Coordinates of C-alpha atoms in Angstrom, one line a residue:
M181 CA -0.2 0.0 -0.1
K182 CA 0.9 3.4 -0.4
L183 CA -0.1 6.0 2.8
N184 CA -2.4 8.7 1.4
L185 CA -0.7 12.2 1.8
G186 CA -3.1 13.9 0.3
V187 CA -6.6 15.5 0.9
V188 CA -9.1 13.6 2.7
S189 CA -12.6 14.9 1.7
E190 CA -14.6 12.7 3.8
F191 CA -16.2 13.7 6.9
P192 CA -13.7 14.0 9.6
S193 CA -13.8 10.7 11.9
N194 CA -11.9 8.1 14.2
Q195 CA -12.3 6.0 10.7
T196 CA -10.7 9.0 8.3
E197 CA -7.4 8.7 10.7
I198 CA -7.1 5.0 11.2
D199 CA -8.1 4.2 7.4
I200 CA -4.5 6.6 6.8
F201 CA -2.9 3.1 7.3
K202 CA -6.2 1.0 5.9
D203 CA -5.9 -2.9 6.0
N204 CA -2.8 -2.1 7.8
W205 CA -3.1 -2.6 11.5
T206 CA -2.8 -5.1 13.8
Y207 CA -5.0 -4.6 16.7
D208 CA -8.5 -4.4 16.8
L209 CA -8.6 -0.7 18.3
P210 CA -11.2 -0.2 21.4
L211 CA -13.4 2.3 19.0
N212 CA -16.4 2.0 16.8
A213 CA -13.9 1.8 13.5
V214 CA -12.4 -1.0 10.9
S215 CA -8.7 -1.4 11.8
G216 CA -6.9 -4.9 12.9
E217 CA -8.1 -8.5 14.1
A218 CA -6.1 -9.1 17.5
K219 CA -7.9 -8.4 20.0
T220 CA -6.2 -7.6 22.5
F221 CA -6.6 -4.0 23.5
K222 CA -10.4 -5.0 24.6
K223 CA -8.4 -7.7 27.1
G224 CA -6.9 -7.0 30.3
L225 CA -2.9 -7.7 30.5
A226 CA -2.3 -10.3 33.4
F227 CA 1.8 -9.0 33.9
L228 CA 0.7 -5.6 34.2
D229 CA -2.0 -7.0 37.1
R230 CA 0.9 -8.7 38.7
C231 CA 3.5 -5.6 37.9
H232 CA 0.2 -3.3 40.0
K233 CA 0.5 -6.2 42.8
L234 CA 3.5 -6.3 43.5
F235 CA 4.8 -2.0 43.4
G236 CA 1.0 -1.1 43.8
S237 CA 0.1 2.7 43.0
F238 CA 1.7 3.6 40.0
S239 CA 0.2 7.4 40.6
D240 CA 3.7 8.8 41.0
F241 CA 5.4 6.6 38.4
D242 CA 7.4 7.8 35.4
V243 CA 6.8 5.0 33.4
L244 CA 9.2 3.8 30.1
E245 CA 7.8 2.1 27.1
L246 CA 10.3 0.6 24.5
G247 CA 9.0 -0.3 21.6
P248 CA 4.9 0.6 21.4
L249 CA 4.0 -0.5 17.5
E250 CA 0.2 0.5 17.7
G251 CA 0.2 1.7 21.4
E252 CA -1.9 -1.1 22.8
I253 CA 0.3 -1.7 25.9
T254 CA 0.5 2.1 26.2
Y255 CA -3.4 1.8 26.2
H256 CA -3.4 -0.3 29.4
I257 CA -0.4 1.0 31.3
K258 CA -2.4 4.1 31.2
K259 CA -5.5 2.5 33.0
L260 CA -3.1 2.1 35.7
D261 CA -3.4 5.7 35.7
P262 CA 0.7 6.5 36.0
K263 CA 2.3 10.1 36.5
N264 CA 4.1 9.9 32.8
I265 CA 5.0 7.6 30.2
V266 CA 7.2 8.2 27.4
A267 CA 6.6 5.4 25.0
I268 CA 9.8 4.8 22.2
E269 CA 9.1 3.4 19.0
A270 CA 11.9 3.0 15.6
R271 CA 10.1 2.4 13.1
V272 CA 8.1 5.7 11.7
A273 CA 4.8 3.7 9.9
S274 CA 4.2 2.1 13.9
Y275 CA 5.3 5.7 15.6
L276 CA 2.3 7.8 13.3
K277 CA 0.2 4.9 14.4
C278 CA 1.2 5.4 17.7
L279 CA -0.2 8.9 17.4
I280 CA -2.9 8.2 16.1
V281 CA -4.3 5.8 18.7
G282 CA -3.4 8.5 21.2
N283 CA -4.7 11.3 19.5
I284 CA -8.3 9.6 19.4
L285 CA -8.0 7.8 23.0
G286 CA -7.3 11.0 24.3
F287 CA -3.2 10.1 25.9
N288 CA -3.1 13.1 27.6
N289 CA 0.1 12.4 30.0
V290 CA 1.7 10.0 27.0
R291 CA 5.0 10.7 24.9
F292 CA 5.7 9.0 22.2
M293 CA 9.4 9.4 20.8
L294 CA 10.0 8.8 17.2
G295 CA 14.2 6.5 17.0
D296 CA 16.5 4.0 18.7
F297 CA 15.4 3.5 22.6
I298 CA 19.4 1.8 23.1
E299 CA 20.4 5.4 22.0
Y300 CA 18.0 7.0 24.4
L301 CA 19.0 4.4 27.5
E302 CA 23.1 5.6 26.4
K303 CA 22.6 9.1 26.3
T304 CA 20.4 10.8 28.5
P305 CA 20.1 10.8 32.2
A306 CA 16.7 9.9 31.3
H307 CA 14.9 7.5 34.8
A308 CA 12.0 5.2 34.8
D309 CA 10.1 4.3 37.7
I310 CA 9.0 1.3 35.7
L311 CA 10.3 0.1 32.3
F312 CA 8.8 -2.0 30.6
A313 CA 10.2 -4.2 27.7
P314 CA 7.4 -6.4 26.4
G315 CA 8.3 -7.7 23.0
V316 CA 11.7 -6.6 22.1
L317 CA 14.7 -8.8 23.7
Y318 CA 14.6 -10.9 21.1
H319 CA 14.5 -9.0 18.5
M320 CA 18.1 -7.2 19.4
V321 CA 21.1 -7.7 17.8
D322 CA 23.0 -7.1 21.4
P323 CA 19.9 -8.6 23.6
V324 CA 22.7 -8.3 26.8
R325 CA 23.6 -4.6 26.5
L326 CA 19.1 -3.8 26.4
I327 CA 19.3 -5.1 29.4
S328 CA 21.9 -3.6 30.8
L329 CA 20.8 0.0 29.6
A330 CA 16.9 -1.4 31.0
A331 CA 19.0 -2.2 34.7
K332 CA 20.9 1.0 35.2
N333 CA 17.9 3.3 33.8
S334 CA 14.6 2.2 36.1
D335 CA 13.7 1.2 39.5
R336 CA 11.7 -1.4 38.3
L337 CA 11.5 -4.0 35.1
F338 CA 9.1 -6.0 33.3
I339 CA 11.0 -8.1 30.3
G340 CA 8.6 -10.4 28.4
T341 CA 10.4 -12.4 25.5
H342 CA 10.9 -15.5 23.7
Y343 CA 13.9 -17.0 24.6
Y344 CA 15.9 -20.2 22.7
D345 CA 15.1 -23.8 23.5
E346 CA 16.3 -26.0 20.5
E347 CA 13.2 -28.5 21.3
L348 CA 10.7 -26.2 22.2
L349 CA 11.5 -24.4 18.4
R350 CA 11.4 -27.3 16.5
W351 CA 7.9 -27.9 17.5
V352 CA 6.9 -24.5 16.1
G353 CA 8.0 -25.2 13.0
T354 CA 6.3 -27.9 12.8
K355 CA 2.8 -25.8 13.3
Q356 CA 4.2 -23.2 10.9
E357 CA 0.8 -23.4 8.7
K358 CA -0.3 -21.0 11.8
L359 CA 2.3 -18.3 11.7
C360 CA 1.0 -17.5 8.0
G361 CA 0.1 -14.0 8.9
I362 CA 2.6 -12.9 11.1
A363 CA 5.4 -11.0 8.5
N364 CA 8.5 -12.9 8.9
P365 CA 6.9 -16.8 9.6
N366 CA 9.9 -18.2 10.4
W367 CA 11.9 -15.7 12.6
N368 CA 11.7 -18.0 15.7
M369 CA 12.4 -21.6 13.7
P370 CA 16.0 -23.1 15.6
A371 CA 18.7 -20.2 15.4
D372 CA 21.2 -20.5 12.2
S373 CA 24.0 -20.3 14.6
E374 CA 25.1 -20.5 18.1
T375 CA 27.7 -17.4 19.2
S376 CA 29.8 -16.8 22.6
Y377 CA 29.2 -13.7 24.3
A378 CA 31.5 -12.1 26.8
K379 CA 30.5 -8.2 27.1
F380 CA 29.7 -5.6 30.3
G381 CA 31.3 -8.8 32.9
F382 CA 28.9 -11.6 31.5
E383 CA 29.1 -14.5 29.7
C384 CA 26.5 -16.3 27.9
N385 CA 25.6 -18.1 24.1
L386 CA 23.5 -16.5 21.9
Y387 CA 21.5 -18.0 19.1
Q388 CA 20.9 -16.1 16.2
H389 CA 17.9 -15.8 13.6
N390 CA 17.4 -14.1 10.1
Y391 CA 14.8 -12.3 9.7
N392 CA 12.8 -13.8 6.1
V393 CA 13.3 -10.7 4.8
T394 CA 14.8 -8.5 2.0
I395 CA 15.8 -5.4 2.8
E396 CA 13.8 -3.5 0.8
S397 CA 11.1 -5.5 2.5
Q398 CA 12.3 -4.1 5.9
M399 CA 12.9 -0.8 5.2
D400 CA 9.1 -0.4 3.5
P401 CA 7.2 1.7 5.8
D402 CA 3.8 0.7 4.5
K403 CA 5.0 -3.0 5.6
N404 CA 3.3 -4.1 8.6
H405 CA 6.5 -5.2 10.3
H406 CA 7.0 -7.6 13.4
H407 CA 10.8 -7.5 13.8
G408 CA 13.7 -5.6 14.4
I409 CA 15.1 -2.9 12.9
E410 CA 18.2 -5.1 11.6
M411 CA 18.6 -7.7 9.1
H412 CA 18.9 -10.3 12.1
A413 CA 18.6 -10.6 16.0
Y414 CA 19.8 -12.6 18.6
F415 CA 17.7 -15.6 20.9
M416 CA 18.8 -15.5 24.0
K417 CA 18.3 -19.0 27.0
K418 CA 15.1 -18.2 29.7
D419 CA 18.0 -19.0 32.5
D420 CA 20.9 -16.5 31.1
I421 CA 18.1 -14.0 30.8
V422 CA 17.2 -14.0 34.3
R423 CA 20.4 -14.1 35.5
A424 CA 21.9 -11.7 33.2
I425 CA 19.5 -9.2 35.1
K426 CA 20.3 -10.2 38.6
H427 CA 23.8 -9.7 37.1
F428 CA 23.0 -6.3 36.3
G429 CA 21.9 -5.3 39.7
M430 CA 18.7 -6.1 39.5
D431 CA 16.1 -8.7 41.8
V432 CA 14.0 -11.2 39.8
I433 CA 10.8 -11.1 41.8
D434 CA 8.5 -12.7 39.5
V435 CA 9.0 -15.4 36.1
V436 CA 6.1 -16.5 34.6
D437 CA 7.0 -19.0 31.9
M438 CA 5.1 -20.0 28.9
P439 CA 6.8 -22.6 27.3
N440 CA 4.3 -24.1 24.5
L441 CA 3.1 -20.8 23.0
E442 CA 2.4 -21.0 19.4
R443 CA 4.8 -18.7 18.5
G444 CA 7.6 -19.9 20.4
P445 CA 8.4 -20.9 24.2
Y446 CA 7.6 -16.7 26.2
V447 CA 8.7 -15.1 29.4
E448 CA 7.7 -12.8 31.6
I449 CA 10.0 -11.4 34.2
I450 CA 9.1 -8.7 36.8
A451 CA 12.9 -7.2 38.4
A452 CA 13.4 -4.5 40.9
S453 CA 16.2 -2.4 41.9
S454 CA 16.3 -3.8 45.7
L455 CA 15.7 -1.8 48.6
S456 CA 18.5 -0.8 49.6
D457 CA 19.7 0.5 46.1
L458 CA 17.0 2.9 45.6
P459 CA 17.4 6.5 46.5
S460 CA 16.1 7.2 49.4
G461 CA 13.6 10.5 49.2
P462 CA 11.7 12.3 52.1
G463 CA 10.5 9.7 55.0
G464 CA 12.4 7.0 53.5
S465 CA 10.5 6.4 50.9
P466 CA 12.0 5.9 47.1
A467 CA 13.3 9.6 45.5
R468 CA 12.3 9.4 41.4
R469 CA 14.5 10.5 38.9
Q470 CA 13.0 13.3 36.5
L471 CA 12.3 11.1 32.9
L472 CA 12.9 13.2 30.2
T473 CA 9.9 13.9 28.3
I474 CA 11.6 16.1 25.5

């Protein structure tokens, strides 16, 4: 498809905004309008319920979200009534979709930003009360680097990610017909290669998976992408992900493993800096450091 960047002569509505990306939405937006098919906007997210139960009120939280895609998880985070949300998206088309969703649904305390969240985490003094990284770790060419930066730049952390388990991924490979609606149905096949990793004082093996797309397709803003910004990425093993989070100074306090998901084994991990490491504020409560929003 080609984006309509000309004049719209129809009556202004939610649908005219959504139709900028007509037939190219993943999620079914919570509106009386035609968008995508995935129903997650209209369902609760169990990991957010667990975060809320563990950490209590979000009302004073500055939240950082990595890779919002179409603003679906942002929508659910906003229901927890945090102080601010910054959500960083690298793909221009996905960023514009987030702006459309935020405009229609009234995301008044959300700042969507366009760019590389690794660059952001490395080069700003930004610090989040809680950082959400759902569905991004397995799209990294250096996933350990992301874990190190996420731990450094937040007091609380959620990571949701597929992980490497050869036997489980081979099972997914036999179910390939179920994955045909995904932009790259072969991304979660068994890894193409095993690589030794040793950086930041941490050692593990990484497992490369190559995206089954051309460079032209990867850069096409009209494609409904479900993969990273490079031509390949690396899986980690589940135990190595947990070990890395601990290595970079966080306590792992909740792990939910979903080894038999149709698209491949997936784990959700909630972690936090130990209380002794949190900066102390008035009355002994943790002092928050401001999250950059510009």
